[in-house]
Amino acid sequence: KMEAETDDSNRSPTQFGRLGNSLFFIIFFLFSLPGMYFTYPWLVNGLESENWLTTEGIITSSEIYNVRGSKGGITYGAEILYEYSVSDKKYLSNHITSAGQSSSSDLDYAQGLINKYPNGAKVTVYYNPNKLDEAVLEPGIHFFDLFPFGMSLLFSLIGIIGFIWTLKGSNETPKKRDYNKESNDKKW
């Protein structure tokens, strides 16, 4: 006698739990994708910037700014603006690394950048030979370039591994125990 399962009442609670877990990990993975999409170019530019051409530039503005968050915390940043020339044309940029400007809750971090790039200082500017208005003061990949991409990658891996784990678990049928048989099999 075969009956088709059309009623969800025949499904065990663990099957619903696995479905919920699968959906959770799929959503977890999907939410990580925009982070990787938007931060991947920082990594590519960071790697490419090591081979960019250089020219001399001058810091035209170097200031600390702060932003108060909704919970009262303060974030500090350094707004560094510099000017450089390529083929007798002047350009302005504020990108320290390929990720642009960075900020921190640590005032010393921002102050360190201001000390490193004071107003009026001459600096080496690394500029993209294919896009002359794209420049950085510090070529390569840095923590603030890598961290957002790394976190997004970590979340996507958690989503993928979690989804596979729930699929693997859903193929296993829970074993039903016959408690009467187990108690009869034990010898006292």
Coordinates of C-alpha atoms in Angstrom, one line a residue, residues 34-188:
P34 CA 27.5 42.9 -2.7
G35 CA 30.3 43.3 -0.3
M36 CA 32.6 41.3 -2.5
Y37 CA 31.4 42.9 -5.6
F38 CA 32.0 46.5 -4.4
T39 CA 35.4 45.8 -2.6
Y40 CA 37.0 43.5 -5.2
P41 CA 38.0 46.5 -7.4
W42 CA 40.0 47.9 -4.4
L43 CA 42.1 44.7 -4.4
V44 CA 42.7 44.8 -8.1
N45 CA 43.6 48.5 -8.1
G46 CA 45.8 47.9 -5.0
L47 CA 47.8 45.2 -6.9
E48 CA 47.9 47.2 -10.1
S49 CA 49.0 50.4 -8.3
E50 CA 52.4 48.9 -7.5
N51 CA 53.1 49.1 -11.2
W52 CA 51.7 52.6 -11.8
L53 CA 53.8 55.5 -12.9
T54 CA 55.0 58.1 -10.4
T55 CA 55.2 61.8 -10.4
E56 CA 55.8 64.4 -7.7
G57 CA 52.8 65.9 -5.9
I58 CA 52.1 68.3 -3.1
I59 CA 49.7 68.1 -0.2
T60 CA 47.2 70.9 -0.5
S61 CA 45.1 70.1 2.5
S62 CA 45.6 67.9 5.5
E63 CA 42.9 67.8 8.2
I64 CA 41.4 65.5 10.8
Y65 CA 37.6 65.1 10.7
N66 CA 35.3 63.3 13.1
V67 CA 31.8 61.9 12.8
R68 CA 29.6 61.1 15.8
G69 CA 27.7 57.9 15.4
S70 CA 24.1 57.3 16.4
K71 CA 25.2 55.7 19.7
G72 CA 27.6 58.5 20.6
G73 CA 30.8 57.0 19.4
I74 CA 33.3 59.1 17.4
T75 CA 35.1 58.0 14.3
Y76 CA 38.1 60.0 13.2
G77 CA 39.6 60.3 9.7
A78 CA 42.2 62.2 7.8
E79 CA 41.1 64.2 4.8
I80 CA 44.3 64.5 2.7
L81 CA 44.1 66.3 -0.6
Y82 CA 47.0 66.4 -3.0
E83 CA 47.7 67.9 -6.4
Y84 CA 49.9 66.3 -9.1
S85 CA 50.6 67.0 -12.8
V86 CA 50.9 64.6 -15.7
S87 CA 51.7 66.0 -19.2
D88 CA 51.3 69.6 -18.0
K89 CA 47.7 68.9 -16.7
K90 CA 46.9 69.2 -13.0
Y91 CA 44.9 66.6 -11.1
L92 CA 43.6 66.5 -7.5
S93 CA 43.0 63.3 -5.5
N94 CA 42.3 62.4 -1.9
H95 CA 43.0 58.7 -2.2
I96 CA 45.7 57.5 0.2
T97 CA 45.3 53.8 -0.8
S98 CA 43.1 52.1 -3.5
A99 CA 40.2 52.0 -1.0
G100 CA 40.4 55.8 -0.7
Q101 CA 40.1 57.4 2.7
S102 CA 39.9 55.4 5.9
S103 CA 38.6 56.2 9.3
S104 CA 39.0 54.7 12.8
S105 CA 37.7 55.2 16.3
D106 CA 41.4 55.8 17.2
L107 CA 42.4 59.5 16.9
D108 CA 46.1 58.5 16.8
Y109 CA 45.5 56.7 13.5
A110 CA 44.2 59.9 11.9
Q111 CA 46.9 62.0 13.5
G112 CA 49.5 59.6 12.2
L113 CA 48.3 60.2 8.6
I114 CA 48.3 64.0 9.2
N115 CA 51.8 63.8 10.5
K116 CA 52.9 61.7 7.6
Y117 CA 51.2 63.9 5.0
P118 CA 51.3 67.5 6.4
N119 CA 50.0 70.4 4.4
G120 CA 52.6 71.6 1.9
A121 CA 54.7 68.4 1.9
K122 CA 56.1 67.1 -1.4
V123 CA 55.0 63.5 -2.0
T124 CA 55.4 60.7 -4.5
V125 CA 52.1 60.1 -6.3
Y126 CA 51.4 56.8 -8.0
Y127 CA 48.9 57.3 -10.9
N128 CA 47.2 55.0 -13.3
P129 CA 48.7 55.5 -16.8
N130 CA 45.4 54.5 -18.4
K131 CA 43.3 56.8 -16.2
L132 CA 45.4 59.8 -15.2
D133 CA 42.9 61.1 -12.6
E134 CA 43.2 57.9 -10.6
A135 CA 46.1 58.1 -8.1
V136 CA 47.2 56.9 -4.6
L137 CA 50.0 57.9 -2.2
E138 CA 50.5 54.3 -0.9
P139 CA 50.4 51.7 -3.6
G140 CA 49.6 48.0 -2.9
I141 CA 47.1 46.2 -0.8
H142 CA 46.6 47.5 2.8
F143 CA 44.5 46.3 5.7
F144 CA 41.6 48.8 4.9
D145 CA 41.6 47.5 1.3
L146 CA 41.6 43.8 2.4
F147 CA 39.4 43.8 5.5
P148 CA 36.0 44.5 3.9
F149 CA 36.6 42.0 1.1
G150 CA 37.9 39.4 3.5
M151 CA 34.9 39.7 5.7
S152 CA 32.5 39.4 2.8
L153 CA 34.4 36.3 1.6
L154 CA 34.3 34.8 5.1
F155 CA 30.5 35.3 5.2
S156 CA 30.0 33.8 1.8
L157 CA 32.1 30.8 2.7
I158 CA 30.0 30.4 5.9
G159 CA 26.9 30.5 3.8
I160 CA 28.2 27.9 1.3
I161 CA 29.5 25.5 3.9
G162 CA 26.4 25.9 6.0
F163 CA 24.1 25.2 3.1
I164 CA 26.1 22.1 2.1
W165 CA 26.1 21.0 5.7
T166 CA 22.3 21.3 5.8
L167 CA 21.9 19.5 2.5
K168 CA 24.1 16.7 3.6
G169 CA 22.1 16.4 6.8
S170 CA 18.8 16.4 4.9
N171 CA 19.8 13.2 3.0
E172 CA 20.1 11.3 6.3
T173 CA 16.8 9.9 7.5
P174 CA 16.5 10.1 11.3
K175 CA 16.5 6.6 12.7
K176 CA 13.5 5.6 14.7
R177 CA 14.3 3.8 17.9
D178 CA 12.3 0.9 19.1
Y179 CA 12.6 1.5 22.8
N180 CA 10.8 -1.7 23.7
K181 CA 13.3 -3.8 21.7
E182 CA 16.3 -2.0 23.3
S183 CA 15.1 -2.6 26.8
N184 CA 14.4 -6.2 26.0
D185 CA 17.9 -6.7 24.5
K186 CA 19.6 -5.5 27.6
K187 CA 20.7 -8.2 30.0
W188 CA 20.6 -7.3 33.6

